[in-house]
Coordinates of C-alpha atoms in Angstrom, one line a residue:
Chain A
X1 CA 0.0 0.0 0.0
X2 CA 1.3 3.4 -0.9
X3 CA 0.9 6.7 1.0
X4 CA 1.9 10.3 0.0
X5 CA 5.0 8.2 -1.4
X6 CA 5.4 6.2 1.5
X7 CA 5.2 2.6 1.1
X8 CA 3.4 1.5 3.7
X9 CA 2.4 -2.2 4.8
X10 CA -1.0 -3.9 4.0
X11 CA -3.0 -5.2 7.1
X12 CA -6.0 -6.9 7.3
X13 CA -9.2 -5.2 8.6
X14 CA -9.1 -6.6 11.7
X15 CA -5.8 -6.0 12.6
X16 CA -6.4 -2.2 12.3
X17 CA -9.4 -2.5 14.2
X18 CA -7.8 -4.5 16.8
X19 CA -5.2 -1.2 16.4
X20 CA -7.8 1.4 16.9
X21 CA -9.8 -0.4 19.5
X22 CA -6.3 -0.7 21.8
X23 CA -5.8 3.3 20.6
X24 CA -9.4 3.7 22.2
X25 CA -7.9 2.2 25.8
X26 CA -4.7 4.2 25.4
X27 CA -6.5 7.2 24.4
X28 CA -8.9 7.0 27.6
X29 CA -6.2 7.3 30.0
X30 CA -4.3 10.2 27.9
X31 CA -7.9 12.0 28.5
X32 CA -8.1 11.7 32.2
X33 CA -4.9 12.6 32.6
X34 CA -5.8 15.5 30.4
X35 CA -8.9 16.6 32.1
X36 CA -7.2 17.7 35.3
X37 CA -5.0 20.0 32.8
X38 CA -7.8 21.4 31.0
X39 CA -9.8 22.0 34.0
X40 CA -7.3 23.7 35.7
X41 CA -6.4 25.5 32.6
X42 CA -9.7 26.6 32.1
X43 CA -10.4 28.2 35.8
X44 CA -6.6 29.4 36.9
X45 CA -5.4 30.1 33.3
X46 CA -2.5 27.7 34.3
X47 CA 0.1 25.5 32.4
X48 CA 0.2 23.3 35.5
X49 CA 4.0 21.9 34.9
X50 CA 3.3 20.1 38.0
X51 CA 0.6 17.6 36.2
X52 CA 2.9 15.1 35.7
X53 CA 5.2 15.2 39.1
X54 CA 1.8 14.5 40.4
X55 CA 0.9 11.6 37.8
X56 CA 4.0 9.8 39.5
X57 CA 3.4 11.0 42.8
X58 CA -0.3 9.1 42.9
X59 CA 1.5 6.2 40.7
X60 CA 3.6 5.7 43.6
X61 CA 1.4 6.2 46.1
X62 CA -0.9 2.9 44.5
X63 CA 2.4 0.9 44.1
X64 CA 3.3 1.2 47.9
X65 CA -0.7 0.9 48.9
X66 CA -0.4 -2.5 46.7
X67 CA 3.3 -3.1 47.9
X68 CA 3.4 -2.5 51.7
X69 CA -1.2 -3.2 52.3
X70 CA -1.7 -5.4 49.9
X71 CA -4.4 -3.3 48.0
X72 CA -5.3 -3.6 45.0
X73 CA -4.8 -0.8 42.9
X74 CA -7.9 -0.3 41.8
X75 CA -9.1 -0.2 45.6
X76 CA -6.4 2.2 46.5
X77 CA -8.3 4.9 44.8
X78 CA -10.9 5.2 47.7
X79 CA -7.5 6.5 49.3
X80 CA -5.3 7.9 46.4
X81 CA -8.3 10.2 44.9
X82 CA -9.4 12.2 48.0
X83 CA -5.7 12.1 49.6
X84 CA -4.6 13.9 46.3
X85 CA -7.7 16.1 46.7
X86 CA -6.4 17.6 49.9
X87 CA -2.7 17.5 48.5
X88 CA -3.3 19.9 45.5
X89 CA -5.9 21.7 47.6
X90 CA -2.8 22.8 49.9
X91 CA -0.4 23.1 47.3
X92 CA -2.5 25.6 45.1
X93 CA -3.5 27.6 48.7
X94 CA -0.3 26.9 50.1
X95 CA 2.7 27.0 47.7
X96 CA 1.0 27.9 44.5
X97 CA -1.4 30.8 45.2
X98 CA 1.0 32.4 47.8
X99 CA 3.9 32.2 45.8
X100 CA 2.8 33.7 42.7
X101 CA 1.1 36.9 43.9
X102 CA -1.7 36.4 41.1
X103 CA 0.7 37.0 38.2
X104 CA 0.4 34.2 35.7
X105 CA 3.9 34.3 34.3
X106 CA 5.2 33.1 38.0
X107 CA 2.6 30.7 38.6
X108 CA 3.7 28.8 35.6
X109 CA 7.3 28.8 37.1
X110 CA 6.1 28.2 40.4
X111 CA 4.5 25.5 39.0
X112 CA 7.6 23.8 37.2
X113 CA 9.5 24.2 40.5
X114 CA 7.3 22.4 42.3
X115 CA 7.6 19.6 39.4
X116 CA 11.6 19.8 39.8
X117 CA 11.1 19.2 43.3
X118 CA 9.0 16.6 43.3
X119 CA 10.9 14.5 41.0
X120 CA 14.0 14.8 42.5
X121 CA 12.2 13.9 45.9
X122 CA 11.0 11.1 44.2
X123 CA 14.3 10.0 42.9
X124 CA 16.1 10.5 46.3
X125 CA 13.6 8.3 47.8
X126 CA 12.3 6.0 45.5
X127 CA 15.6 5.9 43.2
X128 CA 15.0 5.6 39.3
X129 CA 14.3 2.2 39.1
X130 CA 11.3 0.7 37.8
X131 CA 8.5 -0.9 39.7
X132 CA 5.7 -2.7 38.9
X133 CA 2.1 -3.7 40.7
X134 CA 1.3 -7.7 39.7
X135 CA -2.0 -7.9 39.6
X136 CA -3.8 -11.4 39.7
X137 CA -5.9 -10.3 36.3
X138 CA -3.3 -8.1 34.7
X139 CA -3.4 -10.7 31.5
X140 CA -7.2 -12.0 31.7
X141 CA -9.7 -10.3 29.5
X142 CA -12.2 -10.4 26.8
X143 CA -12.1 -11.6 23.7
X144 CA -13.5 -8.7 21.2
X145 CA -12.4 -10.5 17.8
X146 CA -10.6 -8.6 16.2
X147 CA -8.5 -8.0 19.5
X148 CA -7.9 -9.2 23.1
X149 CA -8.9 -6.4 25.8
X150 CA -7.3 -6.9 29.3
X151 CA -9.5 -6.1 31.9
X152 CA -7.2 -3.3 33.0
X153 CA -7.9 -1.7 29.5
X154 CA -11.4 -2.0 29.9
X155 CA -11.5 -0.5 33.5
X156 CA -9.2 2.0 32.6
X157 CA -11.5 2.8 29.6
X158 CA -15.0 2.7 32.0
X159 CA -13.4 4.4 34.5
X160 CA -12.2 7.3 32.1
X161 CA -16.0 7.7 30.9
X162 CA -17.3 8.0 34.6
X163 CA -15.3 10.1 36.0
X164 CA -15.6 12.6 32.7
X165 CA -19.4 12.4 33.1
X166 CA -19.5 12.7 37.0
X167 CA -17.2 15.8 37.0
X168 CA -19.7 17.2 34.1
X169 CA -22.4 16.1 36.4
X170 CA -20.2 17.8 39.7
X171 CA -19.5 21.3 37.3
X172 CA -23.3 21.6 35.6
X173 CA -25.3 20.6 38.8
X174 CA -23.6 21.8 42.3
X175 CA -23.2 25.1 43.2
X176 CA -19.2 24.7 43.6
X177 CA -19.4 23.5 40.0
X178 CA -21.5 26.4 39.0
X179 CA -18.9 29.1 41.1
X180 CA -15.7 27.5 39.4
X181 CA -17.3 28.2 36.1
X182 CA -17.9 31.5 37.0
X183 CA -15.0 32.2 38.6
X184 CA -12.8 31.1 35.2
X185 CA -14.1 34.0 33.7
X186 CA -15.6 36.8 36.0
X187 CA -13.2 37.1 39.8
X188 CA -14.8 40.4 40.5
X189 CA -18.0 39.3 39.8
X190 CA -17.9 36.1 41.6
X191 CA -16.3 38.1 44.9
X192 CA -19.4 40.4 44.9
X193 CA -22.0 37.3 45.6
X194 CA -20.0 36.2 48.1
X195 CA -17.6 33.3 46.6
X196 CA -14.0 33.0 48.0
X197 CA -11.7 33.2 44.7
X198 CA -9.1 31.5 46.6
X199 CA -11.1 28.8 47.8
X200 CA -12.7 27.9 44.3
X201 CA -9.0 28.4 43.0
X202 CA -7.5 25.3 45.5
X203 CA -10.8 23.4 45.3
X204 CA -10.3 23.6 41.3
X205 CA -6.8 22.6 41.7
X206 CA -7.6 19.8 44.1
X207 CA -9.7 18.4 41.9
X208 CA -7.4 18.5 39.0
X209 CA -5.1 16.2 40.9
X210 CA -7.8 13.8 41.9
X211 CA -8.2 13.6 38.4
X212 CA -5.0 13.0 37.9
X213 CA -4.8 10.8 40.8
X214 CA -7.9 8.6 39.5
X215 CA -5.8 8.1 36.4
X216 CA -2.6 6.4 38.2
X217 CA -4.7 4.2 39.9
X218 CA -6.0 2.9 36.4
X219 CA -2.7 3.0 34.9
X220 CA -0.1 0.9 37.4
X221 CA -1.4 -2.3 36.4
X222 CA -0.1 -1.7 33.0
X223 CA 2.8 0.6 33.8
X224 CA 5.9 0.7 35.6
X225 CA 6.3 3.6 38.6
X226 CA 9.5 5.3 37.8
X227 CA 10.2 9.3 39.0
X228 CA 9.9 10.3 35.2
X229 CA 7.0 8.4 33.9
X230 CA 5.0 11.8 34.6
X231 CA 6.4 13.1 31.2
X232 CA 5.1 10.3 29.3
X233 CA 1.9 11.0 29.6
X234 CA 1.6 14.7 30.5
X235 CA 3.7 16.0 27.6
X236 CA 0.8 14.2 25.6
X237 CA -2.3 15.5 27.5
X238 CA -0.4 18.9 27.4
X239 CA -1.4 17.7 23.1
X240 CA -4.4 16.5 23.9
X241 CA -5.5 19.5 25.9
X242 CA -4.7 21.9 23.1
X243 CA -6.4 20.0 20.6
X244 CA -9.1 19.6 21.8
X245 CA -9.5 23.2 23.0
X246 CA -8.2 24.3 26.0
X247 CA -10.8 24.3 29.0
X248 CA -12.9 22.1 27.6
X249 CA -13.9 18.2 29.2
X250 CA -15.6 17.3 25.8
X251 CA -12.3 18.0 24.3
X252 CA -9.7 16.7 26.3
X253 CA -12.5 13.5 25.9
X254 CA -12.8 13.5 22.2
X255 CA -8.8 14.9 22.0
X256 CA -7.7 11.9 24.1
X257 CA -9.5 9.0 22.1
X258 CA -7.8 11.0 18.7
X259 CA -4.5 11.1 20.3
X260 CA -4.3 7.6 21.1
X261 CA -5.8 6.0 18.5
X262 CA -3.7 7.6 16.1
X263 CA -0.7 6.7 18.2
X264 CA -1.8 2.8 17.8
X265 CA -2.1 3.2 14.1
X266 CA 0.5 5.1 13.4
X267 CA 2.7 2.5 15.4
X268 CA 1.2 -0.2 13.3
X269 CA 1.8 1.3 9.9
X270 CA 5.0 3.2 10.6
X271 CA 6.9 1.5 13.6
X272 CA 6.9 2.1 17.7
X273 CA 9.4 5.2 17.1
X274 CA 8.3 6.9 13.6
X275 CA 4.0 5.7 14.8
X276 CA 4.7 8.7 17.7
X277 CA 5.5 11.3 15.0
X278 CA 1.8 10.9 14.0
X279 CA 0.0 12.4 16.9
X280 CA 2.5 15.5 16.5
X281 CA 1.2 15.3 12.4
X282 CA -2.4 15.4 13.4
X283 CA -1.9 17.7 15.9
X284 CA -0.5 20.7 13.6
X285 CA -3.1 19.8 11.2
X286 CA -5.7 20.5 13.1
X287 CA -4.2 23.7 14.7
X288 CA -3.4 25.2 11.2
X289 CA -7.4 24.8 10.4
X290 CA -8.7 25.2 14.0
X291 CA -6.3 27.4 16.0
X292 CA -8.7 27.1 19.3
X293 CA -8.6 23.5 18.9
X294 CA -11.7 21.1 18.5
X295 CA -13.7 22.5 20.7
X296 CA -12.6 25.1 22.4
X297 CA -13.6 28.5 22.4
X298 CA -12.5 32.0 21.2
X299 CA -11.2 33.9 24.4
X300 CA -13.0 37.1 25.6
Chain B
X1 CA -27.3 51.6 58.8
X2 CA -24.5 52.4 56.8
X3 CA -21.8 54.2 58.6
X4 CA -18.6 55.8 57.4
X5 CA -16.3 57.5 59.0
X6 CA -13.1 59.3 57.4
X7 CA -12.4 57.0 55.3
X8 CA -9.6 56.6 53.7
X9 CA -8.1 54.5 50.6
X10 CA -6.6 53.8 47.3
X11 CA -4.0 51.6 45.3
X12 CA -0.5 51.6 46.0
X13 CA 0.8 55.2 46.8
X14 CA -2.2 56.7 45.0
X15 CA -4.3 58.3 47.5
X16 CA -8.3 58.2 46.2
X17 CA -10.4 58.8 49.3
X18 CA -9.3 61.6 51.7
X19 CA -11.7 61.5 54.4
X20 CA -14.8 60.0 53.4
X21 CA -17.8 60.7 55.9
X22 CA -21.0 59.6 54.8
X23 CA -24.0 57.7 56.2
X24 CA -27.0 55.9 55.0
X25 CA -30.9 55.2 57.1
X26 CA -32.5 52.1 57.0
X27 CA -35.4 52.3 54.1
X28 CA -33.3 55.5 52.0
X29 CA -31.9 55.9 49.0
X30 CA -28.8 57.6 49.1
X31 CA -27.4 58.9 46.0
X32 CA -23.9 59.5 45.1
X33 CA -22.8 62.2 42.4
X34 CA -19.6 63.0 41.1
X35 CA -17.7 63.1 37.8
X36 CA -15.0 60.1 36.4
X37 CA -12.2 59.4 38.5
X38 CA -13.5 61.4 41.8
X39 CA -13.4 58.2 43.9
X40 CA -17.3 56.6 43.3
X41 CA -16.0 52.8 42.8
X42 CA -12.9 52.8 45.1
X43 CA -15.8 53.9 47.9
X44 CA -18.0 51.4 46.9
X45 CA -14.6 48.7 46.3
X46 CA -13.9 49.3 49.5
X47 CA -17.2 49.2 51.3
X48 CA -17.6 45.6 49.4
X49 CA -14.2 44.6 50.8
X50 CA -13.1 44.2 47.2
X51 CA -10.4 46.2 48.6
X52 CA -9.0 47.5 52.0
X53 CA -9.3 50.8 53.3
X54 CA -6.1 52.4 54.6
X55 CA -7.7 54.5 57.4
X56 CA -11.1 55.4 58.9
X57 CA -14.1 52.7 60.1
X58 CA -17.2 51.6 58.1
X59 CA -20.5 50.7 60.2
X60 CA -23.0 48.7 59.7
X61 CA -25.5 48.5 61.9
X62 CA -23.2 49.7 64.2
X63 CA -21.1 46.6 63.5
X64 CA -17.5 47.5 62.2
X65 CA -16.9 45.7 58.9
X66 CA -13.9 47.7 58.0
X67 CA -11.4 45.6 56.2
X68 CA -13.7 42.3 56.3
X69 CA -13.1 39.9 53.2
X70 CA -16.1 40.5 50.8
X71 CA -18.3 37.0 51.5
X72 CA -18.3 37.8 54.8
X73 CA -19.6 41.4 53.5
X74 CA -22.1 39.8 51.3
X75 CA -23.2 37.8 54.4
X76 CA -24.2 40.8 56.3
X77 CA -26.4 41.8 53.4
X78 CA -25.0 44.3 51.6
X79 CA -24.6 43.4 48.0
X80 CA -22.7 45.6 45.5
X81 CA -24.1 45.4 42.0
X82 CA -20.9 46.9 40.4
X83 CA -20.3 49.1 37.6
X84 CA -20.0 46.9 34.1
X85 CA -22.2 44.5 35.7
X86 CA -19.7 41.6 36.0
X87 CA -22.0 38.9 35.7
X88 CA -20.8 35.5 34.6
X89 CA -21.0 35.7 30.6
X90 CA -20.3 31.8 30.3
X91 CA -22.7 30.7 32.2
X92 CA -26.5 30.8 31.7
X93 CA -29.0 33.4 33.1
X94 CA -30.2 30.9 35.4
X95 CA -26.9 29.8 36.7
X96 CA -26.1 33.3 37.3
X97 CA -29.0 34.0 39.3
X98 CA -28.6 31.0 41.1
X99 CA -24.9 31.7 42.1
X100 CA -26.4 35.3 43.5
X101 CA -27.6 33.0 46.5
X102 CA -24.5 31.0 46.6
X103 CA -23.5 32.5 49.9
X104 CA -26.9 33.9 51.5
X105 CA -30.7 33.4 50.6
X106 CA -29.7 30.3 49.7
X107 CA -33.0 28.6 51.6
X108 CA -35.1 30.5 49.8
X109 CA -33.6 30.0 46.1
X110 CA -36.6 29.3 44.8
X111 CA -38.8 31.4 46.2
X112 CA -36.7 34.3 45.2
X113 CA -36.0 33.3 41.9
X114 CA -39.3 33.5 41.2
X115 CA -39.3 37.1 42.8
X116 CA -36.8 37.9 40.7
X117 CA -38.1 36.8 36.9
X118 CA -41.3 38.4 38.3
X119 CA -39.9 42.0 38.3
X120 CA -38.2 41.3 35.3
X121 CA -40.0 38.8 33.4
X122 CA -37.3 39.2 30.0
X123 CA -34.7 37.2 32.4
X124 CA -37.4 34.3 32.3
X125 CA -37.7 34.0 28.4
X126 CA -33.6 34.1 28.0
X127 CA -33.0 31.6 31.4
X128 CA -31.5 28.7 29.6
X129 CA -29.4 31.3 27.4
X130 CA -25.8 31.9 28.3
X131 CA -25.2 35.2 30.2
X132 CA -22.6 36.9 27.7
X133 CA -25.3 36.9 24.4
X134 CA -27.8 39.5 26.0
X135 CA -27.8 42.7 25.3
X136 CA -26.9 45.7 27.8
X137 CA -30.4 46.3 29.2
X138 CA -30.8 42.9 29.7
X139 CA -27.1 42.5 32.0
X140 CA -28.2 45.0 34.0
X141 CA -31.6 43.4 35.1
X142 CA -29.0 39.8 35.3
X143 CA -26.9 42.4 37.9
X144 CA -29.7 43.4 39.5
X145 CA -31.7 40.5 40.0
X146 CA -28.5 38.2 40.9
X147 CA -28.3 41.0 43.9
X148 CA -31.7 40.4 44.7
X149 CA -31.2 36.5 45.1
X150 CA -28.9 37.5 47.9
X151 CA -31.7 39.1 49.9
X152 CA -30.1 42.4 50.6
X153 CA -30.5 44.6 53.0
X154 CA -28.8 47.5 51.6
X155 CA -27.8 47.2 48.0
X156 CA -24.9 49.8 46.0
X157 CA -25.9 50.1 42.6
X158 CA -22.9 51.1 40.9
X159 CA -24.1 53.6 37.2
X160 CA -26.9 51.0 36.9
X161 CA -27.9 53.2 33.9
X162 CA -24.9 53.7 32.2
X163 CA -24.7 52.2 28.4
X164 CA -28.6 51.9 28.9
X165 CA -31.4 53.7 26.0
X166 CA -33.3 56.7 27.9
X167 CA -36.4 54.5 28.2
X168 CA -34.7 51.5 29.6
X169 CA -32.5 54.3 32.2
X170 CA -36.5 55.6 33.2
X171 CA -37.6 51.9 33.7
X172 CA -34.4 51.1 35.6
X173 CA -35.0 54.1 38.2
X174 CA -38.6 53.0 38.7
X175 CA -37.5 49.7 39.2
X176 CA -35.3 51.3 42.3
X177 CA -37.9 52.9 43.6
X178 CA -40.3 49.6 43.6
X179 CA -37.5 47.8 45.4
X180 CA -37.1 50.7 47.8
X181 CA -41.2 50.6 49.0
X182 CA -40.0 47.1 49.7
X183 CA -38.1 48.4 52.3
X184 CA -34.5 47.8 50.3
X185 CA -32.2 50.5 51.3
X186 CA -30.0 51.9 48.2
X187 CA -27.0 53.5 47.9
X188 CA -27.0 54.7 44.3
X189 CA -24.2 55.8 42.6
X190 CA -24.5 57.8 39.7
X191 CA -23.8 60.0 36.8
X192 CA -27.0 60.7 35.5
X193 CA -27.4 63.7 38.4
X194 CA -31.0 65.0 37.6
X195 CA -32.5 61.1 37.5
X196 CA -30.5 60.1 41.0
X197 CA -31.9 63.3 42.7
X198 CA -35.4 62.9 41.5
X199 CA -35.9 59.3 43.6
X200 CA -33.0 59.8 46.0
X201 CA -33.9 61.3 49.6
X202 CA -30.7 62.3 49.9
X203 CA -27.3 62.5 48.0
X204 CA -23.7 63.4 48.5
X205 CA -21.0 65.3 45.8
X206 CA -17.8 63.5 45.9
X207 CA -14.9 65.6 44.3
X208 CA -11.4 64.2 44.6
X209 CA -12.1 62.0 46.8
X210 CA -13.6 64.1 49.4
X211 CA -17.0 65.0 49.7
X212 CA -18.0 68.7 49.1
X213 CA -21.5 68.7 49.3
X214 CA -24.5 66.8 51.4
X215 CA -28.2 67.3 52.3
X216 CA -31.6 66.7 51.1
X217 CA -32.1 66.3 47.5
X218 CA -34.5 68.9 47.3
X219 CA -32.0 71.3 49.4
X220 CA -29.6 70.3 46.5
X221 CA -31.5 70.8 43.5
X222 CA -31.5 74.2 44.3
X223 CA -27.8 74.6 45.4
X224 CA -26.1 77.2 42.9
X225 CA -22.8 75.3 43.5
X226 CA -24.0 72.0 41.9
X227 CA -25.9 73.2 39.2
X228 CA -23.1 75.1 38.0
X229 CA -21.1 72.0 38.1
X230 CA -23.8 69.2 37.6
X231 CA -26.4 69.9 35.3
X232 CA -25.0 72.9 33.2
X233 CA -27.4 75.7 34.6

């Protein structure tokens, strides 16, 4: 088969089914990951830098719940999801807000310090080698045909879709959902009936790294803990976020499934190294035609 | 109800008010006159603890509230309805309204909701629209109603008429008045003298951030001083 010159090589139907369908798993852990960006994004106007360091942070936090308690690390987030709550709850109040005097270009660097620091804590303590959860189940699964689905795939893929539609349900229905909204784009406003910015700012940022959280928690039966396995994945929600529109769930959703299913293919048809050059392809394609990305808006 | 006592404030090293005495009666409307830049919104800033005074006390109800956060002003019941409106533009009419009550009058959502689409029955038809696609008139009945939902007991409307069509600016000072029979207390703060004086009871001219003229509104409408300066006679 050619392509734009390329000679590429011919697969059977259900082998690039089976591709897109493990893309679809892949892609549902890139958009929880990226949903505590764009949310945070969306309400602070903040590259969080730290989104990763805390990826790895929860990661380990499930690997020594499994390692030292014996909990399953699908279990540990009952613990992992509202102890990351608190965490970025205080960092954002504590270190983050305080630090940066409301300017944004300082939060961002505040933010990458706090990234630096928590992955060179994380080496000091946890040195750079790799560790792994076993899981009784990490290889059973379900037969879909055209490919084999783990159940960590499929949980990782279920739990993506109900935490995206609970924290639409959290940000249409409750009051808190309704003042983070408002405060993303009216502070003044928002002070004047009565909401405390700085609150809604940590609670946003907490729940950002639940979010986060929820996602290492679906992720260490299939990956290895190590201090820089943050990177792996933010860098590409960082892509995911942009694409599909900065602030928005339905985005970083849509942009996730894109991202990874593109990655899978693009693996298949073009190798494991060049198949990672294709989400970087799609992603400049669809900036150069839709600059606010899928769906995001137009600012102001 | 309102007390203030020499206050002062501004940002930084620029000094805005210089000794701000003023006070307000349960059940008035006190109007506030005075050109760009005199010191109208840093008063009313301050008074909302949007921002801190540097000297002087503000009473209410003989309560000192000087320097208190604003939810814990909004709690006591006195709602600013500031100047450009700042309601939520990405949100809809409904969720704006709602969020009026997200600190108090929150048991009675729904009954005031209600209250609120009933004096201004155009919020109603738009409720499921966002915020940001009405047009002026319409934001300023979203301001005013989102203060409402809070219960107030005194509200600070901050140029409620400004970018609004003649007609709409007569309906909005009716609409004050209304509110006022309830037994609302206003402090309105204005540009648009010869309205402000017509419903106020009393008023105050603030010039450079000090005040240099008080009293009845009738007492005032006769003043040579202010309508030499005011209203071009």
């Amino acid at each position: 088969m050619e392509f734009l010159g390329l000679d590429l090589p011919s697969y059977s139907w259900q082998t690039v089914l089976g591709s897109a369908i493990s893309g679809v798993f892949l892609g549902s852990i890139y958009a929880l990951v990226a949903l505590g960006l764009t949310l945070i994004y969306g309400v602070l106007h903040i590259i969080n830098f730290a989104h990763g360091a805390l990826l790895m942070l929860a990661m380990y936090a499930v690997f020594f719940l499994w390692k030292l308690l014996g909990l399953d690390p699908y279990l540990a987030m009952l613990i992992v999801v509202p102890g990351a709550y608190i965490f970025g709850y205080g960092l954002q109040r504590g270190v983050i807000g305080k630090a940066s005097h409301g300017r944004d270009e300082i939060i961002l660097l505040v933010t990458l310090g706090v990234s630096i620091v928590i992955e060179n804590a994380a080496l000091f303590f946890f040195s750079a080698s790799e560790r792994s959860v076993l899981v009784p189940y990490d290889l059973d699964g379900i037969d879909l045909g055209v490919t084999y689905a783990v159940y960590p795939e499929l949980i990782a893929l279920g739990g993506s879709l109900l935490i995206t539609f609970a924290l639409w349900l959290f940000m249409s229905l409750t009051d808190t959902g309704k003042a983070i909204r408002a405060v993303a784009k009216e502070r003044q406003g928002a002070r004047l009936v009565g909401i405390n910015v700085d609150h809604i700012f940590a609670v946003t940022f907490g729940i950002g790294t639940a979010c986060v959280a929820a996602a290492a928690s679906l992720l260490v039966p299939t990956y290895a803990v190590h201090p820089q396995i943050g990177y792996l994945f933010v860098l590409i929600a960082f892509t995911v976020v942009v694409l599909g529109g900065m602030g928005s769930f339905i985005g970083a959703l849509v942009g996730g499934f894109l991202i990874g299913v593109t990655e899978q293919l693009g693996r298949l048809y073009l190798g494991e190294s060049m198949g990672v050059i294709t989400i970087s392809v799609i992603f400049i394609l669809v900036l150069l035609f839709r600059p606010t990305g899928l769906f995001g808006q137009r600012s102001g | 109800m309102l007390d203030i006592q020499n206050l002062h404030a501004g940002y930084g090293q620029m000094k805005v008010l210089q000794g701000i005495d003023l006070n307000i009666q349960q059940g008035e409307i006190v109007a506030l006159l005075g050109s760009n830049g005199a010191g109208k919104s840093t008063l009313n800033n301050n008074i909302s603890g949007i921002y801190e005074p540097t000297a002087g006390a503000i009473l209410f109800e003989g309560e000192n509230i000087t320097g208190l956060r604003s939810e814990q002003v909004v709690q006591k019941g006195i709602i600013h309805v500031p100047e450009g409106r700042r309601i939520f533009p990405n949100i809809s009419v409904r969720e704006n309204l709602e969020l009026g009550s997200y600190l108090r009058g929150q048991k009675n959502r729904k009954a005031n909701l209600d209250r609120v689409v009933g004096v201004f029955p155009r919020l109603q038809e738009r409720f499921s629209q966002l915020a940001g696609t009405l047009s002026g008139g319409e934001q300023q009945m979203l301001a005013i109603g989102r203060g409402m939902m809070a219960e107030p007991r005194l509200m600070i409307l901050d140029e409620p008429s400004l970018g609004l069509s003649p007609l709409l600016v007569e309906e909005m000072f009716g609409l004050i008045q209304d509110l006022n029979k309830t037994g609302l207390s206003f402090f309105l703060v204005e540009q648009n003298v010869m309205q402000s004086l017509e419903i106020a009871d009393r008023a105050y001219v603030i010039e450079n951030g000090k005040i240099v003229l008080s009293g009845n509104t009738d007492a005032l409408l006769d003043d040579p001083e202010l309508k030499k300066s005011y209203l071009g006679v």
